Coordinates of C-alpha atoms and ligand atoms in Angstrom, one line a residue:
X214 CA -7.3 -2.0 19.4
X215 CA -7.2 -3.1 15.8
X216 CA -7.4 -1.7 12.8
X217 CA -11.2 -2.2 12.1
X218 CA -11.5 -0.4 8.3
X219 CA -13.8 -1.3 5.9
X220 CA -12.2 -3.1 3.1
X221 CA -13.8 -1.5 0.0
X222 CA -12.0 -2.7 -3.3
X223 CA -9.6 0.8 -3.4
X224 CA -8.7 0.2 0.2
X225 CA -7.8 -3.0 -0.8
X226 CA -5.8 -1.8 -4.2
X227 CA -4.0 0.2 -1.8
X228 CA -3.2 -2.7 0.9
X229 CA -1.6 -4.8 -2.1
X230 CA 0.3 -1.5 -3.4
X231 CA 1.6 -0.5 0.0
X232 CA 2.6 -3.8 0.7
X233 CA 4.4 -4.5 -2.7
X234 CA 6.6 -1.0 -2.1
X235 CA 7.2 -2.3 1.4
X236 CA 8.5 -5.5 0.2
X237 CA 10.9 -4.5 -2.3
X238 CA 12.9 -3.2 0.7
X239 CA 13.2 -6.5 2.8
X240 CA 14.9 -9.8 2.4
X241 CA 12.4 -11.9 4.4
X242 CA 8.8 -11.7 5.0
X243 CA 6.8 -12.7 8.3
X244 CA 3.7 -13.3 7.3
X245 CA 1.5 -13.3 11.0
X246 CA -1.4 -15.7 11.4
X247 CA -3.5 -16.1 14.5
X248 CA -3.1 -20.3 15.3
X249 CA -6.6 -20.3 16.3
X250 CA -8.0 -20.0 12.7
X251 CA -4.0 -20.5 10.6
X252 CA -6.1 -20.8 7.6
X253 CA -8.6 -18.1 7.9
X254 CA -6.6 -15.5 9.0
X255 CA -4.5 -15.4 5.6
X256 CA -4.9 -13.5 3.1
X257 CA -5.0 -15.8 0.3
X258 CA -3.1 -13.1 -2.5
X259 CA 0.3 -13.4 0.0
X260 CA 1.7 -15.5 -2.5
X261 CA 0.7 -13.1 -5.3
X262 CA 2.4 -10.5 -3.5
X263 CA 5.5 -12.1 -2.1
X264 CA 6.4 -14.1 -5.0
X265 CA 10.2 -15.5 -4.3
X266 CA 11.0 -13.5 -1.5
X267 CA 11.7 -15.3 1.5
X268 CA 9.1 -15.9 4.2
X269 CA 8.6 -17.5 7.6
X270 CA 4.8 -18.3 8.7
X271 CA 4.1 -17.5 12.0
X272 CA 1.3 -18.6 14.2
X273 CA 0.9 -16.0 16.7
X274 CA -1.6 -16.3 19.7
X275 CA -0.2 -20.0 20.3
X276 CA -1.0 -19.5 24.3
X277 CA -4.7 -19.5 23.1
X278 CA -4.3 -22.2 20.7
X279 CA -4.8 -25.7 21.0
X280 CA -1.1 -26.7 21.3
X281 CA -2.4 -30.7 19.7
X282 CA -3.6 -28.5 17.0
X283 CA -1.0 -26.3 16.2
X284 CA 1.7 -29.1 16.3
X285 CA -0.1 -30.6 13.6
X286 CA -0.7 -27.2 11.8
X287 CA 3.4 -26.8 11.9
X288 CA 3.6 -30.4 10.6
X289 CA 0.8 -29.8 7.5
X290 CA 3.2 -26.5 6.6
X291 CA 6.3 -28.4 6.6
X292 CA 5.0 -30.6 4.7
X293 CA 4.6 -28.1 2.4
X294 CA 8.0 -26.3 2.2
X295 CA 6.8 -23.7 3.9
X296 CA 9.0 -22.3 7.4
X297 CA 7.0 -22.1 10.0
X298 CA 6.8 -21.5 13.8
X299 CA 4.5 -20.8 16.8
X300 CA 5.0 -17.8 19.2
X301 CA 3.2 -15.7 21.7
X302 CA 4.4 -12.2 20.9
X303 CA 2.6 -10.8 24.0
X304 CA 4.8 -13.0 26.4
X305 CA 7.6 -13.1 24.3
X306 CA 7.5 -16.7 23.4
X307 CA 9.7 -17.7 20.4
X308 CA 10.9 -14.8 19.8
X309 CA 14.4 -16.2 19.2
X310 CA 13.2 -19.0 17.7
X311 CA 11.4 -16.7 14.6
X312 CA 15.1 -14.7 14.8
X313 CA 16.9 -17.8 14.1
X314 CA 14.6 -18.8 11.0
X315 CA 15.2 -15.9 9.5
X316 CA 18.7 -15.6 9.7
X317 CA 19.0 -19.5 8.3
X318 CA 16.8 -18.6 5.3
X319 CA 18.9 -15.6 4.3
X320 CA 22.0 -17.6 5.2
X321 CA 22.8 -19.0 1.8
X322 CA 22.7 -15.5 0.2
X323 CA 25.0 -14.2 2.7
X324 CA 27.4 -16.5 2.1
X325 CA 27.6 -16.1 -1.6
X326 CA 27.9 -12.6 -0.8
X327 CA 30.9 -13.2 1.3
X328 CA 32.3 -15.3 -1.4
X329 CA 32.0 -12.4 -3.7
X330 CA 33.5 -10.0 -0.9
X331 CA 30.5 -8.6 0.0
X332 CA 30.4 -6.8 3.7
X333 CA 27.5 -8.5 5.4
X334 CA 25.1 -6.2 6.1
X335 CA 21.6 -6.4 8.5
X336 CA 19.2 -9.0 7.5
X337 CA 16.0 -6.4 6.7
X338 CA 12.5 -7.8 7.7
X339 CA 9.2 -6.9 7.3
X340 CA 5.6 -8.1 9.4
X341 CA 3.2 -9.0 6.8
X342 CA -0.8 -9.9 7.7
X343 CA -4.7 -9.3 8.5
X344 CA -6.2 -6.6 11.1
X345 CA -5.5 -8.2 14.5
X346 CA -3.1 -11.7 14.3
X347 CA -0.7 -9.0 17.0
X348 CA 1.7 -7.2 14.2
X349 CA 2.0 -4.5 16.3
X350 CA 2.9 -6.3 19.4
X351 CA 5.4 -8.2 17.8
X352 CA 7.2 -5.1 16.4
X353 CA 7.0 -3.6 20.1
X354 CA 8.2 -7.2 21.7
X355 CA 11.3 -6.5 19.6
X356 CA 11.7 -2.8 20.1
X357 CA 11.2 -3.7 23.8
X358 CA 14.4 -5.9 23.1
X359 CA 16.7 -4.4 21.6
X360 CA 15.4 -0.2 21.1
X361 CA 16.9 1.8 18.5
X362 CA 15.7 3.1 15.4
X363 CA 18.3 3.9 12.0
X364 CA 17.7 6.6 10.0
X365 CA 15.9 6.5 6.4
X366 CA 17.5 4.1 3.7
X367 CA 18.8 6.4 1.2
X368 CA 16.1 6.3 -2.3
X369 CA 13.6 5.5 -0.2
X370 CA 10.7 8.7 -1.0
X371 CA 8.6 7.8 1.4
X372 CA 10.0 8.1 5.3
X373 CA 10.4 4.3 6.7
X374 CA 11.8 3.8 9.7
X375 CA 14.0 0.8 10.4
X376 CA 14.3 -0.6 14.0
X377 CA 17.4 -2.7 15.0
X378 CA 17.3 -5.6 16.3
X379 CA 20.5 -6.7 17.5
X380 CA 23.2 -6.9 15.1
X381 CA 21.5 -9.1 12.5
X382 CA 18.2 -7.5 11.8
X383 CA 16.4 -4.6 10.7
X384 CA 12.7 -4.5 11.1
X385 CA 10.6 -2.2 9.4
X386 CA 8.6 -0.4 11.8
X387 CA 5.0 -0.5 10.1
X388 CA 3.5 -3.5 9.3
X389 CA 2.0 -4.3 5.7
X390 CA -1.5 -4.4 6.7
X391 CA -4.1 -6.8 4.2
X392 CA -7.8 -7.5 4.2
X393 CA -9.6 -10.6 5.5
X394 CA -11.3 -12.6 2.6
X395 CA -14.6 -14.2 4.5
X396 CA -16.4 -15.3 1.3
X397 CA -17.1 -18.4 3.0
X398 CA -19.8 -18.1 5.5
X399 CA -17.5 -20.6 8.0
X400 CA -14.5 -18.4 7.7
X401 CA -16.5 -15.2 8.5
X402 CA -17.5 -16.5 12.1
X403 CA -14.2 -17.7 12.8
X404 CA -12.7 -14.4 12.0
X405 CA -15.3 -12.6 14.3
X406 CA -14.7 -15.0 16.5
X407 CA -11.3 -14.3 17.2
X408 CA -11.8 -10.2 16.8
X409 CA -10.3 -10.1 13.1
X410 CA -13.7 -8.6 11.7
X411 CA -16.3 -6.2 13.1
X412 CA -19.3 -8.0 15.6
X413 CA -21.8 -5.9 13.2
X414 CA -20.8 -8.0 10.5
X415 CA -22.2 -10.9 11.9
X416 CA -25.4 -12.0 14.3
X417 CA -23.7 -12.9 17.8
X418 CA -26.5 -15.7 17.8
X419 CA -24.9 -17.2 15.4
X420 CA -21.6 -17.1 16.6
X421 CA -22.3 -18.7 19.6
X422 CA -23.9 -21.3 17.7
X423 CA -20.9 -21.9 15.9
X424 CA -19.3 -22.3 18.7
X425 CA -20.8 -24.5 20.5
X426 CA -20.8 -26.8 17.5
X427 CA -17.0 -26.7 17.7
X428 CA -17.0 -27.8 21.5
X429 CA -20.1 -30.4 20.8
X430 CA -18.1 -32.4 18.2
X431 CA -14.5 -31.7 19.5
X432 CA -14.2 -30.6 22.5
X433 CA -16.9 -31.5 25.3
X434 CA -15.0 -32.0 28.1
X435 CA -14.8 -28.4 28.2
X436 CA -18.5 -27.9 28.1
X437 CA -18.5 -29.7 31.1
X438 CA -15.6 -28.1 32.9
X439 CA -15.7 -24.3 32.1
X440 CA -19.9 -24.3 31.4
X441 CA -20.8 -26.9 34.3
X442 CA -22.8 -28.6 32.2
X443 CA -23.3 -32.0 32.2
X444 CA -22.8 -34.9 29.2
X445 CA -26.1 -36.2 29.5
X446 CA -27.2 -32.3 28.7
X447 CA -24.9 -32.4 26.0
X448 CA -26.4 -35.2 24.6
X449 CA -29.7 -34.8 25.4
X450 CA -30.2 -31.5 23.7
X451 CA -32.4 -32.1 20.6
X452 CA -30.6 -29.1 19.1
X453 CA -27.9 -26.9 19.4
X454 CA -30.5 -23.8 19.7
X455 CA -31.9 -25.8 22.2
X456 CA -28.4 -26.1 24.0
X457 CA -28.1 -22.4 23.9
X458 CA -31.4 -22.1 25.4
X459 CA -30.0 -24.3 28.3
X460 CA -27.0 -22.5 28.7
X461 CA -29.0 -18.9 28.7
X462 CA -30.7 -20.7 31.4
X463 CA -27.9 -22.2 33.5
X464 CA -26.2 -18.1 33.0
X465 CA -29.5 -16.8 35.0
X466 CA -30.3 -15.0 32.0
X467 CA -33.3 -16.6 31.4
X468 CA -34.4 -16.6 27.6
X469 CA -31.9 -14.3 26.9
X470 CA -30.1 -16.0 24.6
X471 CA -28.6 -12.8 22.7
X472 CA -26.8 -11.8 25.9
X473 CA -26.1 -15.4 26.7
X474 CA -24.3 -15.6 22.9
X475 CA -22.1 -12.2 23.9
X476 CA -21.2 -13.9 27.0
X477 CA -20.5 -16.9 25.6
X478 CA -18.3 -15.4 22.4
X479 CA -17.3 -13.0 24.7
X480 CA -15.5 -15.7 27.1
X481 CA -13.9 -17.6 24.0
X482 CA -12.0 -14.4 22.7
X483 CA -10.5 -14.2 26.7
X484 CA -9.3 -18.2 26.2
X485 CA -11.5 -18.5 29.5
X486 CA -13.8 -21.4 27.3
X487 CA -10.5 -23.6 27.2
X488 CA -7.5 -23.8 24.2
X489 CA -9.6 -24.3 21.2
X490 CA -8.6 -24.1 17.8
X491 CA -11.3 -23.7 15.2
X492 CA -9.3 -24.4 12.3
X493 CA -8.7 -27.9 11.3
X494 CA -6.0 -29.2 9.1
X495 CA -7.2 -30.3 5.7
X496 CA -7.4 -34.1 7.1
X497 CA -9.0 -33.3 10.2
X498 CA -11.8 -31.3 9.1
X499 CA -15.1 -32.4 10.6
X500 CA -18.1 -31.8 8.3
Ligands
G4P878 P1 -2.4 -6.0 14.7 O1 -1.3 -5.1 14.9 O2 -2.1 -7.2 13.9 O3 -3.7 -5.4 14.4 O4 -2.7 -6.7 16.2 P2 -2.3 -6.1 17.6 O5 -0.8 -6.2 17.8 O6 -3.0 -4.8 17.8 O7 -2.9 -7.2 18.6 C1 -4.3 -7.4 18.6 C2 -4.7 -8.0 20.0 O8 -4.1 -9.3 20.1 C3 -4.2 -7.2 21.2 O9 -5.2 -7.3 22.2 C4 -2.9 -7.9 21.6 O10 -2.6 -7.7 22.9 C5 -3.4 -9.3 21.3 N1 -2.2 -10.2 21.1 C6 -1.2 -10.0 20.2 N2 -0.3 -11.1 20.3 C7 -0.8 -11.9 21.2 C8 -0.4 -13.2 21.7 O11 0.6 -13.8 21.3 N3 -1.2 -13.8 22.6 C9 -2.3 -13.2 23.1 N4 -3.0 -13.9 24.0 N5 -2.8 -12.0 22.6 C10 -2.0 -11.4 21.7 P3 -5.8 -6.0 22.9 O12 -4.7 -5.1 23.3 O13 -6.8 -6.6 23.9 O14 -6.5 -5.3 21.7 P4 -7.9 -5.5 21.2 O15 -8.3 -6.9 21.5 O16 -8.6 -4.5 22.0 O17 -7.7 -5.3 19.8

């Protein structure tokens, strides 16, 4: 399970600080997003933190993603300069692929290095991101590949392991850890949503409300498929409350629509609701 801490403002001074001494021992920076919500699920001082130092987005989760979606979030990034990829770290997806970018964005130092006579020496990485985008899984999916640990760099105080991966890398075995920013109502449901934040933080009713706005306006067809509804009771349904209602119904739970919205939110986290993302990109957003 996640890290589910309360972010009060000194845990948060002591995110950024940790993270900051954490980053002045790496090269490159893999900042973790879940592709569900790439937006979202970044914390938006990154940049304040990382500065110059070289970094690699990754979407992580894509297997639960809408793949339409997160081709077009990979495009919208490029776009921007930014490097970034799609994996699945718990079935090893991309893996090599995120390997690879690293190594090319460290590759012109390297060779000025080598011009200078420098040895080469392990490329040193670090996992960077919110409570739950799969930090830890990713560092296991690459202990799992290639196990050994180094011992402490010398002048570092504070014991950090290193774990080698192959001969290239070195990744640092605990991952910088930040806070979610939900300041926008929007952002906090799609953070519970996708188990980033606490359920007590938010009414499930409205959750599932959310939700089903998502799949009203974007994806229906799954309504139909994995909720057996039909599109006349789609369209029909003065409300979304009153679609909920119908659903509660169609579940046997009667007017239970607070268990109905727990099943319901409950069945999107599993991906059993279909591949949806609920982030847009900027020129796709739906109002
Ligand atoms: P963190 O260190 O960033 O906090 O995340 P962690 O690795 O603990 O992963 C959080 C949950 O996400 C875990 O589920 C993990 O298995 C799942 N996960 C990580 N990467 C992927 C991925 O690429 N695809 C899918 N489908 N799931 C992924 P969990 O063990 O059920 O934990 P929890 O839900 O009880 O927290």
């Amino acid at each position: 399970m996640a890290d589910q801490i309360q972010w009060f403002p000194g845990h948060m001074a002591k995110a950024r600080r940790e993270a900051s001494e954490k980053l002045n021992l790496v090269d490159v920076v893999i900042e973790l997003v879940d592709a569900r919500i790439p937006e979202s699920s970044r914390n938006p001082i990154i940049p304040e933190i990382i500065k110059q130092k070289p970094k690699v987005l990754v979407l992580n989760k894509a297997d639960m993603a809408d793949e339409k979606q997160t081709k077009l979030w990979l495009a919208y990034y490029k776009a921007q300069g930014e490097t970034a990829l799609a994996i699945d770290a718990q079935h090893n997806k991309g893996l090599n692929q995120l390997e690879k970018a690293c190594k090319d964005l460290m590759a012109p130092y390297f060779e000025k290095q080598k011009e200078k006579g420098v040895k080469p020496r392990p490329i040193r990485v670090m996992i960077l991101g919110i409570p739950n985008v799969g930090k830890s899984t990713l560092i296991n999916r690459f202990v799992g590949k290639n196990q050994a640990i180094t011992g402490n760099k010398p002048g570092v105080t504070k014991a950090q392991r290193w774990l080698k991966m192959g001969k290239v890398f070195e990744l640092l075995d605990t991952p910088g850890i930040l806070w979610p920013k939900f300041d926008d109502p929007d952002v906090g449901k799609k953070l519970a949503l996708t188990g980033a934040i606490k359920d007590q933080l938010l009414h499930m009713d409205d959750l599932a409300l959310y939700l089903l706005k998502v799949y009203t306006n974007r994806y229906p067809q799954l309504l139909i498929e994995k909720l057996k509804l039909n599109s006349d009771q789609i369209a029909h349904s003065e409300s979304l409350v009153d679609l909920l209602l119908h659903i509660t119904q169609k579940m046997g739970l009667k007017d239970d629509y607070d268990q109905a919205s727990i099943r319901l939110v409950n069945e999107y986290r599993k991906a059993n609701l279909g591949l949806v993302t609920l982030d847009l990109v900027p020129s796709e957003e739906i109002s």
